[in-house]
Coordinates of C-alpha atoms in Angstrom, one line a residue:
M445 CA -15.0 -74.4 45.2
D446 CA -11.5 -73.7 45.2
V447 CA -9.9 -69.9 45.9
K448 CA -10.1 -68.9 41.9
Q449 CA -13.8 -70.3 41.4
R450 CA -14.7 -68.8 44.6
L451 CA -13.3 -65.3 43.9
R452 CA -14.7 -65.4 39.9
S453 CA -18.2 -66.2 41.9
I454 CA -17.8 -63.3 44.7
Y455 CA -16.4 -60.9 41.4
A456 CA -20.0 -61.7 39.7
S457 CA -21.9 -61.2 42.7
I458 CA -20.3 -57.7 43.0
W459 CA -21.2 -57.0 39.1
V460 CA -25.0 -58.1 40.0
G461 CA -25.0 -55.9 43.3
W462 CA -23.7 -53.3 40.7
E463 CA -26.0 -53.7 38.4
I464 CA -29.1 -53.6 40.6
E465 CA -28.6 -51.3 43.7
S466 CA -27.0 -48.5 42.1
N467 CA -29.6 -47.7 38.7
W468 CA -26.4 -46.4 36.9
T469 CA -28.4 -46.7 33.7
D470 CA -31.0 -43.9 35.0
P471 CA -29.0 -41.0 36.0
F472 CA -32.1 -39.1 38.1
I473 CA -32.5 -42.2 40.1
F474 CA -28.8 -42.7 40.5
I475 CA -28.4 -38.8 41.7
G476 CA -32.0 -39.6 43.9
L477 CA -30.9 -42.7 45.5
Q478 CA -27.1 -42.9 46.4
I479 CA -26.4 -38.8 46.9
I480 CA -29.4 -37.0 47.5
R481 CA -31.5 -39.5 49.8
P482 CA -27.8 -40.1 52.1
L483 CA -27.3 -36.4 51.9
A484 CA -30.5 -35.6 53.1
S485 CA -30.2 -38.3 56.0
T486 CA -27.2 -36.7 57.2
L487 CA -28.5 -33.3 57.2
L488 CA -31.8 -33.7 58.9
F489 CA -31.4 -34.2 62.8
P490 CA -28.6 -31.6 62.9
L491 CA -30.9 -28.8 61.4
L492 CA -33.9 -30.1 63.3
Y493 CA -31.8 -29.4 66.6
I494 CA -30.5 -26.3 65.3
V495 CA -33.4 -24.8 64.4
G496 CA -35.2 -26.2 68.0
M497 CA -32.4 -24.9 69.6
N498 CA -33.3 -21.4 67.7
F499 CA -36.8 -21.8 68.5
T500 CA -36.6 -21.8 71.7
G501 CA -33.8 -19.2 72.6
Q502 CA -30.9 -21.5 73.5
P503 CA -27.4 -21.9 72.6
V504 CA -26.4 -24.3 70.1
D505 CA -24.2 -26.8 71.7
A506 CA -21.7 -27.1 69.5
E507 CA -20.3 -30.9 71.1
Y508 CA -23.5 -32.3 70.5
L509 CA -24.2 -31.0 67.7
S510 CA -20.8 -32.7 66.1
Y511 CA -22.2 -35.8 67.9
I512 CA -25.6 -36.2 66.0
F513 CA -23.7 -34.8 63.0
I514 CA -21.1 -37.8 63.1
G515 CA -24.3 -40.1 64.3
T516 CA -26.0 -39.7 61.1
A517 CA -23.0 -39.0 58.4
F518 CA -21.9 -42.6 59.4
L519 CA -24.8 -44.3 59.8
T520 CA -25.2 -44.1 56.1
P521 CA -23.2 -47.9 55.7
Y522 CA -25.7 -49.4 58.0
I523 CA -28.7 -48.0 56.2
F524 CA -27.3 -49.4 52.6
A525 CA -27.1 -52.6 54.2
A526 CA -30.0 -53.0 56.2
E527 CA -32.1 -51.7 52.7
A528 CA -30.3 -54.0 50.6
G529 CA -30.2 -56.8 53.0
G530 CA -33.7 -56.4 53.9
T531 CA -35.2 -56.8 50.2
I532 CA -32.3 -59.1 48.5
V533 CA -34.6 -62.2 49.8
A534 CA -38.0 -60.8 48.4
Q535 CA -36.0 -59.5 44.9
D536 CA -34.2 -62.5 43.9
R537 CA -36.7 -65.4 45.1
E538 CA -40.0 -63.6 43.9
R539 CA -38.9 -61.0 41.6
Y540 CA -36.2 -62.4 39.6
G541 CA -37.0 -66.0 40.6
V542 CA -33.0 -67.1 41.1
M543 CA -32.5 -67.9 44.9
K544 CA -33.2 -71.7 44.3
S545 CA -30.7 -71.6 40.7
I546 CA -28.2 -69.7 42.9
Y547 CA -28.1 -72.3 45.6
I548 CA -27.9 -75.5 43.3
T549 CA -24.8 -73.9 41.8
S550 CA -21.4 -74.8 42.7
S551 CA -21.2 -71.4 44.3
S552 CA -23.1 -70.5 48.0
L553 CA -25.5 -68.5 49.0
T554 CA -23.1 -67.0 51.3
T555 CA -20.7 -66.2 48.8
Y556 CA -23.1 -64.9 46.6
F557 CA -24.6 -62.3 49.3
F558 CA -20.7 -61.9 50.2
G559 CA -20.0 -60.0 46.9
R560 CA -23.4 -58.1 46.9
F561 CA -22.6 -56.6 50.1
L562 CA -19.0 -55.9 48.7
A563 CA -21.2 -53.5 45.8
I564 CA -23.3 -51.9 48.5
A565 CA -20.1 -51.1 51.0
A566 CA -19.0 -49.5 47.7
I567 CA -21.8 -47.7 46.6
S568 CA -22.5 -46.5 50.2
L569 CA -18.8 -45.3 50.8
V570 CA -19.1 -42.9 48.1
S571 CA -22.4 -41.8 49.3
T572 CA -21.2 -41.3 53.0
L573 CA -18.1 -39.6 51.9
F574 CA -19.9 -37.1 49.5
S575 CA -22.7 -36.4 52.2
T576 CA -20.6 -36.1 54.7
I577 CA -18.4 -33.2 52.9
I578 CA -21.0 -31.5 51.8
S579 CA -23.1 -32.0 54.8
Y580 CA -19.9 -30.3 57.1
M581 CA -19.7 -27.2 54.1
F582 CA -23.5 -26.6 54.6
I583 CA -23.4 -26.4 58.3
V584 CA -20.4 -24.1 58.7
Y585 CA -20.5 -22.1 55.7
A586 CA -24.2 -21.8 55.4
V587 CA -25.7 -22.2 58.5
G588 CA -23.0 -20.6 60.3
H589 CA -22.2 -23.4 63.1
Q590 CA -19.2 -24.8 64.0
L591 CA -18.6 -28.7 64.4
Q592 CA -16.0 -30.1 66.7
I593 CA -14.7 -32.0 64.2
N594 CA -10.6 -32.3 63.2
L595 CA -9.1 -35.1 61.4
S596 CA -5.8 -35.2 63.1
N597 CA -5.2 -39.1 62.6
P598 CA -6.4 -40.4 59.3
L599 CA -5.4 -44.0 60.1
Y600 CA -7.3 -44.0 63.4
T601 CA -10.4 -42.5 61.2
L602 CA -10.3 -45.3 58.4
T603 CA -9.8 -47.9 61.3
A604 CA -13.0 -46.4 62.7
L605 CA -14.8 -46.6 59.6
A606 CA -13.7 -50.2 58.8
S607 CA -15.1 -51.5 61.7
L608 CA -18.5 -49.8 61.0
Y609 CA -18.8 -51.9 57.7
I610 CA -17.5 -55.2 59.3
G611 CA -20.4 -54.6 61.6
S612 CA -23.1 -53.5 58.7
L613 CA -22.1 -56.8 57.1
S614 CA -23.5 -58.9 59.8
I615 CA -26.7 -56.8 59.4
F616 CA -26.7 -58.0 55.6
Y617 CA -26.6 -61.6 56.5
L618 CA -28.7 -61.4 59.7
L619 CA -31.7 -59.7 58.0
P620 CA -32.1 -62.5 54.8
S621 CA -32.0 -64.9 57.7
I622 CA -35.3 -63.8 58.7
N623 CA -36.9 -63.4 55.0
F624 CA -35.3 -66.9 54.1
L625 CA -38.1 -68.2 56.5
T626 CA -41.1 -65.8 56.3
N627 CA -42.4 -63.6 53.6
K628 CA -44.5 -61.3 55.9
L629 CA -41.5 -58.9 57.1
Q630 CA -40.3 -58.4 54.1
W631 CA -40.8 -54.7 53.3
S632 CA -41.0 -53.6 56.6
L633 CA -38.1 -55.2 58.2
T634 CA -35.3 -52.9 57.3
Y635 CA -37.7 -50.3 59.0
Y636 CA -38.0 -52.0 62.3
F637 CA -34.5 -52.3 62.7
L638 CA -33.2 -48.8 61.5
G639 CA -35.9 -47.6 64.2
L640 CA -34.3 -50.2 66.6
L641 CA -30.8 -48.4 65.7
Y642 CA -32.1 -45.1 66.5
L643 CA -33.4 -45.8 69.6
L644 CA -30.2 -48.1 71.2
G645 CA -27.2 -47.1 68.8
D646 CA -25.5 -44.1 70.1
I647 CA -26.7 -42.1 66.9
L648 CA -28.3 -39.3 68.4
F649 CA -27.5 -39.8 72.4
P650 CA -26.1 -42.1 74.3
V651 CA -27.7 -45.0 74.6
Q652 CA -27.3 -44.7 78.7
S653 CA -29.2 -41.6 78.9
L654 CA -32.5 -43.6 78.1
N655 CA -31.9 -45.5 81.2
P656 CA -28.9 -46.6 83.4
F657 CA -30.2 -50.6 82.7
A658 CA -29.7 -49.7 78.6
A659 CA -26.0 -49.0 79.4
P660 CA -25.3 -52.8 78.3
F661 CA -26.2 -52.0 74.6
K662 CA -23.1 -49.8 74.7
Y663 CA -20.7 -52.7 74.5
I664 CA -23.3 -55.6 72.7
L665 CA -23.9 -53.8 69.8
P666 CA -21.4 -53.0 66.7
I667 CA -22.6 -49.8 65.8
N668 CA -22.6 -47.7 69.4
Q669 CA -18.6 -49.0 69.5
A670 CA -17.6 -48.0 65.8
L671 CA -19.6 -44.5 65.9
N672 CA -17.6 -43.6 68.9
S673 CA -14.8 -44.8 67.6
M674 CA -14.9 -42.2 64.6
R675 CA -16.1 -39.6 67.2
A676 CA -12.9 -39.9 69.1
S677 CA -10.7 -40.0 65.8
L678 CA -12.2 -37.1 64.9
G679 CA -11.3 -35.1 67.7
M680 CA -14.5 -35.9 70.3
N681 CA -14.1 -36.3 73.8
V682 CA -15.7 -39.6 73.8
E683 CA -14.7 -43.0 75.6
A684 CA -14.3 -45.4 72.6
N685 CA -12.0 -48.4 71.9
T686 CA -11.1 -49.7 68.8
L687 CA -9.7 -52.8 69.1
Y688 CA -13.4 -53.5 71.0
A689 CA -15.3 -52.3 67.9
F690 CA -13.3 -54.3 65.7
F691 CA -13.8 -57.5 68.2
I692 CA -17.5 -56.6 68.7
S693 CA -18.0 -56.2 65.4
S694 CA -16.1 -59.9 64.1
V695 CA -18.4 -61.6 66.9
W696 CA -21.5 -60.1 65.2
V697 CA -20.1 -61.4 61.5
A698 CA -19.5 -64.7 62.9
F699 CA -22.9 -64.8 64.7
S700 CA -24.3 -63.8 61.6
F701 CA -22.6 -66.6 59.3
Y702 CA -23.9 -68.9 61.6
I703 CA -27.4 -67.8 61.6
F704 CA -27.3 -67.3 57.9
K705 CA -25.9 -70.9 57.0
K706 CA -28.6 -72.3 59.2
A707 CA -31.7 -70.4 57.8
V708 CA -30.6 -71.2 54.5
R709 CA -30.7 -74.9 55.6
E710 CA -34.3 -74.2 57.5
A711 CA -35.7 -72.8 54.0
R712 CA -34.6 -75.5 52.0
A713 CA -35.5 -78.3 54.2
R714 CA -39.0 -76.5 54.0
G715 CA -39.2 -75.7 50.3
L716 CA -38.8 -72.2 50.6
L717 CA -35.8 -70.9 48.8
D718 CA -38.2 -70.4 45.6
K719 CA -41.5 -70.2 47.1
I720 CA -43.8 -67.2 46.2
G721 CA -46.9 -65.6 47.5
W722 CA -48.1 -64.6 50.6
W723 CA -47.2 -67.4 53.3

């Protein structure tokens, strides 16, 4: 496939992704899924922390509040990628019945999934920015707690944001790779994965605070480095290396592409690309 044809395939996939994921034809669903839900997700843990400290009569640590605020706000790209990646195979193979048809075209499932991811990334970017700004204003002006956030280096912040999206791309390929070979996890895999991220991803607490033996996850998982780079870019005193965040995210993307192609070949050999039902 030449470059022009591949770009046309990606554009078509982006449009399909926008039509399916945005729910733009139903304003109430669009507002609920793309605006209200990310906003609630961003506010949940910071408000729980504030309420818990007030309930026990302890002072709210502005540094830790900022830590969990940034962690939950910029987890949104991973949430969107995991939700879409965890269900795309079930939708296209069983609900719409188009998976096999896409596979036998001149395009490829890798290209198709990349276009679908770009649509998800665009939607999640809007949701992330909106929920972050509104949540910040709510915590600072309505609840009355300061956040130690300072946008002093926008370029650094954009670089950290880019590494977050690169890492989320790997998830968008890894979760479907599992669902190609079984349909027993297609509606629950996303929640297993997100639960693991909350535990190991430096979202609510540094992973090494669980156990010193868990410290290597800080350097293995792409989200840890990306979130800490985001925190550092916003003025927090945390250990971060943006170049390493880019590197480890890129390694995960390369690994996910390899696993994805292996899974597609295995699914094709076993006749699973158009198999429906419980198996």
